Amino acid sequence: MPKAVRRTFVLVTTPVALAALLGAAAPASTGSPGAGDPYFPLAGNGGYHVGHYDLTLRYDTGSGRLDGKAVLTARATERLTRFDLDFTGLTVTGLTVGKAKAGFRRSGQELVVTPQRALRKGERFTVTVTYQGKPAPVTDPDGSLDGWIATDDGAFVAGEPQGAMTWFPANNHPTDKSSYDFTITVPQGRTAVANGVLFSRRTVHGRTTFRWHQSEPMAAYLATATVGKFKVEQFTTGNGIRVYNAVDAREAAASAPVLKKLPSVLEWESKLFGPYPFRAAGSIVDHAHNVGYALETQSRPVYDRAPDLSTLVHENAHQWFGDSVSLTSWKDIWLNEGFATYTEWLYAEQHGGDSAQKTFDALYAKPASDGLWEFPPGNPGSGANIFGTPVYARGAMTLHALRTAVGDRAFFLILRAWASGHRYGHGTTAQFEHLAQRVSGKDLDGLFRTWLDTPGKPNRP
Ligand code: ARG
Ligand code: ZN
């Protein structure tokens, strides 16, 4: 570089660029402790994307002890001298980045990792964490338990919204989706059920190892590794979907007639929403009544008891809405729960039950003082409200109002376009509104503002 040019450049440059130019270290880049979610500020992390999780777990159902090894394959989205994982409770016994030991410290739910040398922007790297201890669930802002929840014969494992970090180190926010391998060893006689397809099952010296593979991208909160004494049933549907049902014997009688309907429910949902997004399907029916909820764990929902048919319809609707099409922010939770609830209404309507209009009318009849109108579903206000009635019921009412405004043809086109256009990715409320306007050719801004954002009971549509 000619001397004159160089001098000019140095004169106009910033102190940081000047330091770089003079050969000093580039500024430290430390990722960020959260993905920027206003409801869960520490959930997820900035600075990298995890492409794959390889989790090897051994669970001793007697003592409740978990031994784990997690290998994350990730890519730096910026230069990183340090980065965070979400991990809480268990003891970390080793941590390497690539082949080299890395420094780490714990700070609340943040596992702060300092690799020996900085990662370049765009660099692919692996993080290997070994850990052990007795996992415990977290208590969510709404008071419910979430994560690794020990049961009398194993563990009920569900992670919405925060619990994944109680059993593996993760980039724990739905903005980051990854494929997964699970290798889970449990005492012989117990079954470990994770997501996706069962690759193998081997018993050696009184322990059985289950290997599961989830190939389609999955948010960490949808991972499971539920362990129990289960009756197992496996078959492949006419459409080639691999079904695996695991049922606690105490729930078997009540769940049998409902689980039998799974293939027809998936077929019905596929007609409405487009092809089922995953290679695998099924149900995990545990006996864990203290949990109080079911979760749409990807490819195979987990139920804390025998589900009724509506619940089965609901959790499987989430496979399209929530699992394949994921949130970018927990504030948009109505895109999951409103859609899954409206699917329940549609199922009833098309199977000899109440029409969706009738369900809507019955809810609309509730007085303005009812909890249904406590907050608008597009703006729950905090993480304590994301599973509140307005999200589910008024969220579904929003879709019904949309259907009424645009007609059935456009409405179902919108749902299919949403599922296919954002398949394996993400969607926001604004994008959904945009799509609905584009497909219907109608100005729907008033409708969405009224139903999603306006506090109190809306005026009749
Ligand atoms: N998404 C689940 C459902 O649709 C609810 C999960 C509730 N989780 C919780 N931590 N409260 O039924
Ligand atoms: Zn739901």
CSV table of C-alpha atoms and ligand atoms in Angstrom, one decimal:
chain,number,residue,atom,x,y,z
A,1,MET,CA,0.0,0.0,0.0
A,2,PRO,CA,1.5,3.4,-0.9
A,3,LYS,CA,2.5,5.4,2.1
A,4,ALA,CA,0.3,8.4,1.5
A,5,VAL,CA,-2.8,6.3,1.1
A,6,ARG,CA,-2.0,4.4,4.3
A,7,ARG,CA,-1.6,7.6,6.3
A,8,THR,CA,-4.9,9.0,5.1
A,9,PHE,CA,-6.7,5.7,6.0
A,10,VAL,CA,-5.2,5.7,9.5
A,11,LEU,CA,-6.2,9.3,10.0
A,12,VAL,CA,-9.9,8.7,9.3
A,13,THR,CA,-10.2,5.3,11.0
A,14,THR,CA,-11.9,4.6,14.3
A,15,PRO,CA,-9.9,3.7,17.4
A,16,VAL,CA,-11.0,0.0,17.1
A,17,ALA,CA,-10.1,-0.3,13.5
A,18,LEU,CA,-6.9,1.5,14.2
A,19,ALA,CA,-6.0,-1.0,16.9
A,20,ALA,CA,-6.7,-3.8,14.4
A,21,LEU,CA,-4.6,-2.1,11.8
A,22,LEU,CA,-1.7,-1.8,14.1
A,23,GLY,CA,-1.9,-5.5,14.9
A,24,ALA,CA,-3.5,-5.3,18.3
A,25,ALA,CA,-6.1,-8.0,19.1
A,26,ALA,CA,-9.5,-7.5,17.5
A,27,PRO,CA,-12.3,-6.4,20.0
A,28,ALA,CA,-13.5,-9.2,22.2
A,29,SER,CA,-16.7,-10.7,21.0
A,30,THR,CA,-18.6,-12.6,23.6
A,31,GLY,CA,-21.8,-13.7,22.0
A,32,SER,CA,-24.7,-12.7,24.3
A,33,PRO,CA,-26.4,-14.5,27.2
A,34,GLY,CA,-29.8,-14.5,25.6
A,35,ALA,CA,-31.5,-14.6,22.2
A,36,GLY,CA,-33.2,-11.3,22.8
A,37,ASP,CA,-36.6,-12.7,23.9
A,38,PRO,CA,-38.3,-10.1,26.1
A,39,TYR,CA,-40.3,-12.8,28.1
A,40,PHE,CA,-37.2,-15.0,28.7
A,41,PRO,CA,-34.2,-12.7,28.4
A,42,LEU,CA,-31.6,-15.4,29.2
A,43,ALA,CA,-33.1,-18.1,27.0
A,44,GLY,CA,-30.9,-18.9,24.0
A,45,ASN,CA,-27.7,-17.2,23.3
A,46,GLY,CA,-26.2,-15.0,20.7
A,47,GLY,CA,-23.2,-15.6,18.4
A,48,TYR,CA,-23.7,-19.1,17.1
A,49,HIS,CA,-26.1,-21.6,15.7
A,50,VAL,CA,-26.3,-25.3,16.7
A,51,GLY,CA,-26.8,-27.6,13.8
A,52,HIS,CA,-26.8,-30.8,15.7
A,53,TYR,CA,-27.0,-32.2,19.2
A,54,ASP,CA,-25.6,-35.6,20.0
A,55,LEU,CA,-26.8,-36.5,23.5
A,56,THR,CA,-25.6,-39.6,25.3
A,57,LEU,CA,-27.4,-40.2,28.6
A,58,ARG,CA,-27.5,-42.8,31.3
A,59,TYR,CA,-30.3,-42.6,33.8
A,60,ASP,CA,-30.4,-44.6,36.9
A,61,THR,CA,-34.1,-44.7,37.8
A,62,GLY,CA,-33.3,-45.9,41.3
A,63,SER,CA,-31.1,-43.0,42.5
A,64,GLY,CA,-32.4,-40.5,40.0
A,65,ARG,CA,-28.8,-39.9,38.8
A,66,LEU,CA,-28.2,-38.8,35.2
A,67,ASP,CA,-24.8,-39.0,33.5
A,68,GLY,CA,-24.6,-37.1,30.3
A,69,LYS,CA,-22.4,-36.2,27.4
A,70,ALA,CA,-23.5,-33.6,24.9
A,71,VAL,CA,-21.7,-32.9,21.7
A,72,LEU,CA,-23.0,-29.8,19.9
A,73,THR,CA,-21.9,-29.1,16.4
A,74,ALA,CA,-22.2,-25.4,15.9
A,75,ARG,CA,-21.3,-22.5,13.6
A,76,ALA,CA,-20.1,-19.1,14.9
A,77,THR,CA,-22.2,-16.3,13.5
A,78,GLU,CA,-19.7,-13.7,14.7
A,79,ARG,CA,-16.1,-13.8,16.0
A,80,LEU,CA,-16.3,-15.4,19.5
A,81,THR,CA,-13.8,-15.2,22.3
A,82,ARG,CA,-16.5,-16.5,24.6
A,83,PHE,CA,-20.0,-17.7,24.3
A,84,ASP,CA,-22.8,-19.0,26.5
A,85,LEU,CA,-24.9,-22.2,26.7
A,86,ASP,CA,-28.0,-22.6,28.8
A,87,PHE,CA,-27.6,-25.2,31.4
A,88,THR,CA,-28.8,-25.3,35.0
A,89,GLY,CA,-28.5,-27.7,38.0
A,90,LEU,CA,-26.2,-30.6,36.9
A,91,THR,CA,-22.5,-30.6,37.5
A,92,VAL,CA,-20.2,-30.1,34.6
A,93,THR,CA,-17.2,-32.5,34.7
A,94,GLY,CA,-15.5,-31.6,31.4
A,95,LEU,CA,-15.8,-29.2,28.6
A,96,THR,CA,-13.9,-29.1,25.3
A,97,VAL,CA,-14.2,-26.9,22.2
A,98,GLY,CA,-13.0,-29.0,19.3
A,99,LYS,CA,-10.3,-31.2,20.8
A,100,ALA,CA,-9.0,-28.6,23.3
A,101,LYS,CA,-10.1,-28.2,26.9
A,102,ALA,CA,-12.0,-24.9,27.3
A,103,GLY,CA,-12.5,-22.7,30.3
A,104,PHE,CA,-16.0,-22.4,31.7
A,105,ARG,CA,-17.9,-20.9,34.6
A,106,ARG,CA,-21.5,-21.1,35.7
A,107,SER,CA,-23.6,-18.0,36.2
A,108,GLY,CA,-27.3,-18.8,36.9
A,109,GLN,CA,-28.6,-20.7,33.9
A,110,GLU,CA,-25.6,-19.5,31.8
A,111,LEU,CA,-22.7,-21.9,31.2
A,112,VAL,CA,-20.1,-19.4,30.0
A,113,VAL,CA,-17.5,-21.0,27.8
A,114,THR,CA,-14.1,-19.6,26.9
A,115,PRO,CA,-12.3,-21.5,24.2
A,116,GLN,CA,-8.5,-21.5,24.1
A,117,ARG,CA,-8.5,-19.5,20.9
A,118,ALA,CA,-11.2,-17.2,19.5
A,119,LEU,CA,-13.6,-18.7,17.0
A,120,ARG,CA,-13.7,-17.0,13.6
A,121,LYS,CA,-17.0,-15.7,12.2
A,122,GLY,CA,-18.5,-18.6,10.2
A,123,GLU,CA,-16.3,-21.2,11.8
A,124,ARG,CA,-17.8,-24.6,12.5
A,125,PHE,CA,-16.9,-26.0,15.9
A,126,THR,CA,-17.9,-28.7,18.3
A,127,VAL,CA,-18.6,-28.3,22.0
A,128,THR,CA,-18.4,-31.4,24.2
A,129,VAL,CA,-19.9,-31.2,27.7
A,130,THR,CA,-19.8,-34.1,30.2
A,131,TYR,CA,-22.0,-33.7,33.2
A,132,GLN,CA,-23.7,-35.6,36.0
A,133,GLY,CA,-26.0,-35.2,38.9
A,134,LYS,CA,-29.7,-35.5,39.9
A,135,PRO,CA,-31.7,-33.4,37.4
A,136,ALA,CA,-34.5,-31.2,38.8
A,137,PRO,CA,-37.1,-29.3,36.8
A,138,VAL,CA,-37.4,-25.5,36.8
A,139,THR,CA,-40.5,-23.7,38.0
A,140,ASP,CA,-41.9,-21.5,35.2
A,141,PRO,CA,-43.3,-18.0,35.8
A,142,ASP,CA,-46.8,-19.6,35.7
A,143,GLY,CA,-45.8,-21.9,38.6
A,144,SER,CA,-45.7,-25.1,36.5
A,145,LEU,CA,-42.8,-27.5,36.4
A,146,ASP,CA,-40.8,-27.9,33.3
A,147,GLY,CA,-37.8,-30.0,32.3
A,148,TRP,CA,-36.6,-33.4,33.8
A,149,ILE,CA,-39.4,-34.4,36.1
A,150,ALA,CA,-38.7,-37.6,38.0
A,151,THR,CA,-41.6,-40.1,38.2
A,152,ASP,CA,-42.1,-43.2,40.3
A,153,ASP,CA,-40.6,-45.3,37.4
A,154,GLY,CA,-38.5,-42.9,35.4
A,155,ALA,CA,-38.9,-39.4,34.3
A,156,PHE,CA,-41.4,-37.2,32.4
A,157,VAL,CA,-39.3,-35.0,30.2
A,158,ALA,CA,-40.8,-31.9,28.6
A,159,GLY,CA,-39.2,-28.5,28.1
A,160,GLU,CA,-41.6,-25.8,27.2
A,161,PRO,CA,-40.5,-23.1,27.5
A,162,GLN,CA,-37.4,-23.4,29.6
A,163,GLY,CA,-36.8,-27.0,30.8
A,164,ALA,CA,-34.3,-28.3,28.1
A,165,MET,CA,-31.5,-26.8,30.1
A,166,THR,CA,-32.2,-29.0,33.1
A,167,TRP,CA,-30.9,-32.1,31.2
A,168,PHE,CA,-28.6,-30.9,28.4
A,169,PRO,CA,-26.6,-27.8,27.6
A,170,ALA,CA,-28.5,-26.0,24.8
A,171,ASN,CA,-29.1,-22.9,22.9
A,172,ASN,CA,-32.4,-22.9,24.5
A,173,HIS,CA,-34.6,-20.7,22.3
A,174,PRO,CA,-37.0,-21.7,19.5
A,175,THR,CA,-35.1,-19.4,17.1
A,176,ASP,CA,-32.3,-22.1,17.0
A,177,LYS,CA,-33.4,-25.4,15.5
A,178,SER,CA,-31.2,-28.5,15.1
A,179,SER,CA,-31.2,-32.2,14.3
A,180,TYR,CA,-30.6,-34.6,17.3
A,181,ASP,CA,-29.2,-38.0,18.1
A,182,PHE,CA,-30.0,-39.6,21.4
A,183,THR,CA,-28.3,-42.6,23.0
A,184,ILE,CA,-30.1,-43.3,26.3
A,185,THR,CA,-29.2,-46.1,28.7
A,186,VAL,CA,-31.7,-47.2,31.3
A,187,PRO,CA,-32.1,-50.2,33.6
A,188,GLN,CA,-33.4,-53.2,31.8
A,189,GLY,CA,-37.2,-53.2,31.8
A,190,ARG,CA,-37.5,-49.5,31.4
A,191,THR,CA,-37.9,-47.8,28.1
A,192,ALA,CA,-36.4,-44.4,27.1
A,193,VAL,CA,-38.4,-42.6,24.4
A,194,ALA,CA,-37.0,-39.6,22.6
A,195,ASN,CA,-37.9,-37.9,19.3
A,196,GLY,CA,-37.9,-39.2,15.8
A,197,VAL,CA,-37.0,-42.7,14.7
A,198,LEU,CA,-35.8,-45.5,16.9
A,199,PHE,CA,-32.5,-46.8,15.4
A,200,SER,CA,-31.6,-49.5,17.8
A,201,ARG,CA,-32.3,-51.1,21.2
A,202,ARG,CA,-29.8,-53.3,22.9
A,203,THR,CA,-29.6,-54.9,26.3
A,204,VAL,CA,-26.3,-55.6,27.8
A,205,HIS,CA,-25.6,-56.6,31.5
A,206,GLY,CA,-29.0,-55.5,32.8
A,207,ARG,CA,-29.1,-52.2,31.0
A,208,THR,CA,-30.9,-51.2,27.8
A,209,THR,CA,-29.6,-48.6,25.4
A,210,PHE,CA,-32.1,-46.9,23.0
A,211,ARG,CA,-30.8,-44.9,20.1
A,212,TRP,CA,-33.1,-42.3,18.6
A,213,HIS,CA,-32.6,-39.9,15.6
A,214,GLN,CA,-34.6,-36.7,15.0
A,215,SER,CA,-33.6,-35.6,11.5
A,216,GLU,CA,-35.8,-32.6,10.9
A,217,PRO,CA,-34.8,-29.4,12.7
A,218,MET,CA,-36.2,-29.2,16.2
A,219,ALA,CA,-36.3,-26.5,18.9
A,220,ALA,CA,-34.6,-27.6,22.2
A,221,TYR,CA,-37.9,-27.2,24.1
A,222,LEU,CA,-39.4,-30.0,22.0
A,223,ALA,CA,-36.8,-32.6,22.9
A,224,THR,CA,-37.7,-35.4,25.2
A,225,ALA,CA,-36.1,-38.4,26.8
A,226,THR,CA,-39.0,-39.7,28.8
A,227,VAL,CA,-38.2,-42.9,30.8
A,228,GLY,CA,-40.7,-45.3,32.3
A,229,LYS,CA,-42.1,-48.8,32.3
A,230,PHE,CA,-44.0,-48.7,29.1
A,231,LYS,CA,-45.9,-51.0,26.8
A,232,VAL,CA,-44.7,-50.3,23.3
A,233,GLU,CA,-46.4,-50.5,20.0
A,234,GLN,CA,-44.8,-49.8,16.6
A,235,PHE,CA,-46.1,-49.7,13.1
A,236,THR,CA,-45.8,-47.8,9.9
A,237,THR,CA,-48.8,-45.9,8.5
A,238,GLY,CA,-50.0,-46.2,4.9
A,239,ASN,CA,-48.2,-42.9,4.2
A,240,GLY,CA,-44.9,-44.3,5.5
A,241,ILE,CA,-44.9,-42.5,8.9
A,242,ARG,CA,-43.2,-44.6,11.6
A,243,VAL,CA,-45.4,-44.6,14.6
A,244,TYR,CA,-44.1,-45.5,18.1
A,245,ASN,CA,-46.4,-45.5,21.1
A,246,ALA,CA,-45.2,-45.9,24.6
A,247,VAL,CA,-47.8,-46.3,27.3
A,248,ASP,CA,-47.6,-46.6,31.1
A,249,ALA,CA,-49.7,-49.7,32.0
A,250,ARG,CA,-51.7,-47.6,34.5
A,251,GLU,CA,-52.9,-45.5,31.6
A,252,ALA,CA,-53.3,-48.2,29.0
A,253,ALA,CA,-57.0,-48.9,29.3
A,254,ALA,CA,-58.0,-45.3,29.1
A,255,SER,CA,-55.7,-44.3,26.3
A,256,ALA,CA,-56.2,-47.3,24.0
A,257,PRO,CA,-59.3,-46.1,22.2
A,258,VAL,CA,-57.8,-42.6,21.7
A,259,LEU,CA,-54.3,-43.7,20.5
A,260,LYS,CA,-56.1,-46.0,18.0
A,261,LYS,CA,-57.3,-42.9,16.3
A,262,LEU,CA,-53.8,-41.3,15.8
A,263,PRO,CA,-53.4,-42.5,12.2
A,264,SER,CA,-56.8,-41.1,11.2
A,265,VAL,CA,-56.2,-37.9,13.1
A,266,LEU,CA,-52.8,-37.3,11.3
A,267,GLU,CA,-54.5,-38.1,8.0
A,268,TRP,CA,-57.3,-35.6,8.7
A,269,GLU,CA,-54.8,-32.9,9.8
A,270,SER,CA,-52.7,-33.6,6.7
A,271,LYS,CA,-55.7,-33.0,4.5
A,272,LEU,CA,-56.3,-29.6,6.2
A,273,PHE,CA,-52.7,-28.4,6.7
A,274,GLY,CA,-50.6,-30.2,4.1
A,275,PRO,CA,-48.3,-33.2,4.5
A,276,TYR,CA,-47.3,-34.3,8.1
A,277,PRO,CA,-43.9,-32.7,8.5
A,278,PHE,CA,-42.0,-35.6,10.1
A,279,ARG,CA,-40.9,-39.1,9.4
A,280,ALA,CA,-41.9,-40.3,12.8
A,281,ALA,CA,-45.0,-40.0,15.0
A,282,GLY,CA,-46.6,-41.5,18.1
A,283,SER,CA,-47.4,-40.9,21.7
A,284,ILE,CA,-45.8,-41.2,25.1
A,285,VAL,CA,-48.5,-41.7,27.7
A,286,ASP,CA,-46.9,-41.4,31.1
A,287,HIS,CA,-48.4,-41.7,34.6
A,288,ALA,CA,-47.3,-38.3,35.9
A,289,HIS,CA,-50.5,-36.6,37.0
A,290,ASN,CA,-48.7,-34.0,39.1
A,291,VAL,CA,-47.3,-32.4,35.9
A,292,GLY,CA,-50.7,-31.2,34.8
A,293,TYR,CA,-50.1,-30.8,31.1
A,294,ALA,CA,-49.2,-32.5,27.8
A,295,LEU,CA,-46.5,-31.3,25.5
A,296,GLU,CA,-46.2,-31.4,21.7
A,297,THR,CA,-42.6,-32.9,21.9
A,298,GLN,CA,-41.6,-33.2,18.2
A,299,SER,CA,-42.8,-36.2,16.3
A,300,ARG,CA,-44.2,-37.7,19.5
A,301,PRO,CA,-46.2,-35.7,22.0
A,302,VAL,CA,-45.8,-36.6,25.7
A,303,TYR,CA,-48.9,-36.8,27.9
A,304,ASP,CA,-48.9,-36.8,31.7
A,305,ARG,CA,-51.9,-39.2,31.6
A,306,ALA,CA,-54.2,-40.9,29.1
A,307,PRO,CA,-55.2,-38.1,26.7
A,308,ASP,CA,-58.7,-37.5,25.5
A,309,LEU,CA,-59.3,-37.2,21.8
A,310,SER,CA,-59.2,-33.4,21.8
A,311,THR,CA,-55.9,-33.4,23.5
A,312,LEU,CA,-54.5,-35.8,21.0
A,313,VAL,CA,-55.8,-33.7,18.1
A,314,HIS,CA,-54.3,-30.6,19.8
A,315,GLU,CA,-50.8,-31.9,20.4
A,316,ASN,CA,-50.6,-33.3,16.9
A,317,ALA,CA,-51.8,-30.1,15.3
A,318,HIS,CA,-48.8,-28.6,17.0
A,319,GLN,CA,-46.5,-30.7,14.8
A,320,TRP,CA,-47.4,-28.3,12.0
A,321,PHE,CA,-48.0,-25.2,14.2
A,322,GLY,CA,-45.2,-24.8,16.7
A,323,ASP,CA,-42.9,-27.7,15.8
A,324,SER,CA,-42.4,-27.4,12.1
A,325,VAL,CA,-43.3,-23.7,12.0
A,326,SER,CA,-41.6,-22.3,15.1
A,327,LEU,CA,-41.9,-19.1,17.1
A,328,THR,CA,-39.3,-16.4,16.9
A,329,SER,CA,-40.5,-14.9,20.2
A,330,TRP,CA,-42.6,-16.4,23.0
A,331,LYS,CA,-44.8,-13.4,22.7
A,332,ASP,CA,-46.3,-14.9,19.5
A,333,ILE,CA,-47.4,-18.0,21.4
A,334,TRP,CA,-50.9,-17.7,20.0
A,335,LEU,CA,-49.5,-18.9,16.7
A,336,ASN,CA,-49.0,-22.3,18.5
A,337,GLU,CA,-51.8,-22.5,21.0
A,338,GLY,CA,-54.5,-20.6,19.1
A,339,PHE,CA,-53.9,-22.8,16.1
A,340,ALA,CA,-53.8,-26.1,18.0
A,341,THR,CA,-57.0,-25.1,19.9
A,342,TYR,CA,-58.8,-24.1,16.7
A,343,THR,CA,-57.9,-27.5,15.2
A,344,GLU,CA,-59.8,-29.1,18.1
A,345,TRP,CA,-62.8,-27.0,17.1
A,346,LEU,CA,-62.5,-28.0,13.5
A,347,TYR,CA,-62.1,-31.7,14.5
A,348,ALA,CA,-65.4,-31.5,16.5
A,349,GLU,CA,-67.1,-29.7,13.6
A,350,GLN,CA,-66.2,-32.3,11.1
A,351,HIS,CA,-66.8,-35.3,13.4
A,352,GLY,CA,-70.3,-34.9,14.5
A,353,GLY,CA,-69.6,-32.4,17.4
A,354,ASP,CA,-70.3,-28.7,17.8
A,355,SER,CA,-69.6,-26.4,14.9
A,356,ALA,CA,-66.7,-24.0,15.3
A,357,GLN,CA,-69.3,-21.2,15.2
A,358,LYS,CA,-71.1,-22.7,18.2
A,359,THR,CA,-67.9,-23.0,20.2
A,360,PHE,CA,-67.1,-19.4,19.3
A,361,ASP,CA,-70.5,-18.2,20.3
A,362,ALA,CA,-70.4,-20.0,23.7
A,363,LEU,CA,-67.1,-18.3,24.4
A,364,TYR,CA,-68.2,-15.0,23.2
A,365,ALA,CA,-71.2,-15.1,25.6
A,366,LYS,CA,-68.8,-15.0,28.5
A,367,PRO,CA,-69.1,-11.6,30.4
A,368,ALA,CA,-66.4,-9.0,30.0
A,369,SER,CA,-65.2,-9.8,33.5
A,370,ASP,CA,-64.3,-13.4,32.6
A,371,GLY,CA,-60.7,-14.5,32.6
A,372,LEU,CA,-61.0,-15.1,28.9
A,373,TRP,CA,-60.7,-11.4,28.3
A,374,GLU,CA,-58.0,-10.8,30.8
A,375,PHE,CA,-55.3,-9.9,28.2
A,376,PRO,CA,-55.2,-9.9,24.4
A,377,PRO,CA,-53.6,-13.1,22.9
A,378,GLY,CA,-51.1,-11.1,20.7
A,379,ASN,CA,-49.7,-9.5,23.8
A,380,PRO,CA,-49.7,-11.8,26.8
A,381,GLY,CA,-47.5,-9.3,28.7
A,382,SER,CA,-45.1,-11.8,30.3
A,383,GLY,CA,-43.9,-15.4,30.4
A,384,ALA,CA,-46.4,-16.0,33.2
A,385,ASN,CA,-49.3,-15.7,30.8
A,386,ILE,CA,-48.1,-17.6,27.7
A,387,PHE,CA,-50.3,-20.6,28.6
A,388,GLY,CA,-53.2,-18.6,29.8
A,389,THR,CA,-56.8,-19.1,28.5
A,390,PRO,CA,-56.8,-16.0,26.3
A,391,VAL,CA,-53.8,-17.4,24.3
A,392,TYR,CA,-55.6,-20.7,23.7
A,393,ALA,CA,-59.3,-19.7,23.5
A,394,ARG,CA,-59.2,-16.1,22.2
A,395,GLY,CA,-56.3,-17.2,19.9
A,396,ALA,CA,-58.7,-19.8,18.4
A,397,MET,CA,-61.4,-17.1,18.3
A,398,THR,CA,-59.1,-14.9,16.3
A,399,LEU,CA,-58.7,-17.7,13.7
A,400,HIS,CA,-62.5,-18.2,13.6
A,401,ALA,CA,-63.0,-14.4,13.1
A,402,LEU,CA,-60.5,-14.6,10.2
A,403,ARG,CA,-62.3,-17.6,8.7
A,404,THR,CA,-65.6,-15.8,8.9
A,405,ALA,CA,-64.1,-12.7,7.3
A,406,VAL,CA,-62.3,-14.4,4.4
A,407,GLY,CA,-64.5,-17.5,3.8
A,408,ASP,CA,-63.5,-21.2,4.1
A,409,ARG,CA,-61.6,-21.5,0.8
A,410,ALA,CA,-59.2,-18.6,1.5
A,411,PHE,CA,-59.0,-19.6,5.2
A,412,PHE,CA,-57.8,-23.1,4.5
A,413,LEU,CA,-55.5,-21.9,1.8
A,414,ILE,CA,-53.9,-19.5,4.3
A,415,LEU,CA,-53.4,-22.3,6.8
A,416,ARG,CA,-51.7,-24.6,4.2
A,417,ALA,CA,-49.6,-21.7,2.8
A,418,TRP,CA,-48.5,-20.9,6.4
A,419,ALA,CA,-47.5,-24.6,7.1
A,420,SER,CA,-45.7,-25.0,3.7
A,421,GLY,CA,-44.1,-21.6,3.4
A,422,HIS,CA,-42.5,-21.8,6.9
A,423,ARG,CA,-42.0,-25.5,7.1
A,424,TYR,CA,-39.0,-26.4,9.3
A,425,GLY,CA,-38.5,-22.7,9.9
A,426,HIS,CA,-40.1,-19.9,11.8
A,427,GLY,CA,-43.0,-17.5,11.5
A,428,THR,CA,-44.1,-14.3,13.2
A,429,THR,CA,-47.5,-12.8,13.8
A,430,ALA,CA,-46.8,-10.0,11.4
A,431,GLN,CA,-45.9,-12.6,8.7
A,432,PHE,CA,-49.1,-14.5,9.3
A,433,GLU,CA,-51.2,-11.3,9.0
A,434,HIS,CA,-49.4,-10.5,5.8
A,435,LEU,CA,-50.0,-13.9,4.3
A,436,ALA,CA,-53.7,-13.7,5.3
A,437,GLN,CA,-54.1,-10.4,3.5
A,438,ARG,CA,-52.2,-11.5,0.5
A,439,VAL,CA,-54.2,-14.8,0.0
A,440,SER,CA,-57.6,-13.2,0.8
A,441,GLY,CA,-57.0,-9.9,-0.9
A,442,LYS,CA,-58.7,-8.3,2.1
A,443,ASP,CA,-57.6,-5.6,4.5
A,444,LEU,CA,-57.5,-7.5,7.8
A,445,ASP,CA,-55.6,-5.1,9.9
A,446,GLY,CA,-58.7,-4.1,11.9
A,447,LEU,CA,-59.6,-7.7,12.6
A,448,PHE,CA,-56.2,-8.6,13.8
A,449,ARG,CA,-55.8,-5.5,15.9
A,450,THR,CA,-59.2,-6.1,17.5
A,451,TRP,CA,-58.7,-9.8,18.3
A,452,LEU,CA,-55.0,-10.0,18.9
A,453,ASP,CA,-54.0,-6.7,20.5
A,454,THR,CA,-57.0,-4.8,22.0
A,455,PRO,CA,-57.5,-5.4,25.8
A,456,GLY,CA,-60.9,-6.4,27.0
A,457,LYS,CA,-63.8,-8.1,25.2
A,458,PRO,CA,-63.9,-7.2,21.6
A,459,ASN,CA,-67.1,-5.9,19.9
A,460,ARG,CA,-69.0,-8.5,17.9
A,461,PRO,CA,-67.2,-9.1,14.6
B,1,ARG,N1,-47.8,-26.5,24.8
B,1,ARG,C1,-48.5,-27.3,25.8
B,1,ARG,C2,-49.9,-27.5,25.2
B,1,ARG,O1,-50.3,-27.1,24.2
B,1,ARG,C3,-48.6,-26.7,27.1
B,1,ARG,C4,-47.3,-26.6,27.8
B,1,ARG,C5,-47.5,-26.0,29.2
B,1,ARG,N2,-46.2,-25.9,29.8
B,1,ARG,C6,-46.0,-25.3,30.9
B,1,ARG,N3,-44.8,-25.2,31.4
B,1,ARG,N4,-47.0,-24.7,31.6
B,1,ARG,O2,-50.8,-28.1,25.8
B,2,ZN,ZN,-50.9,-26.5,22.9
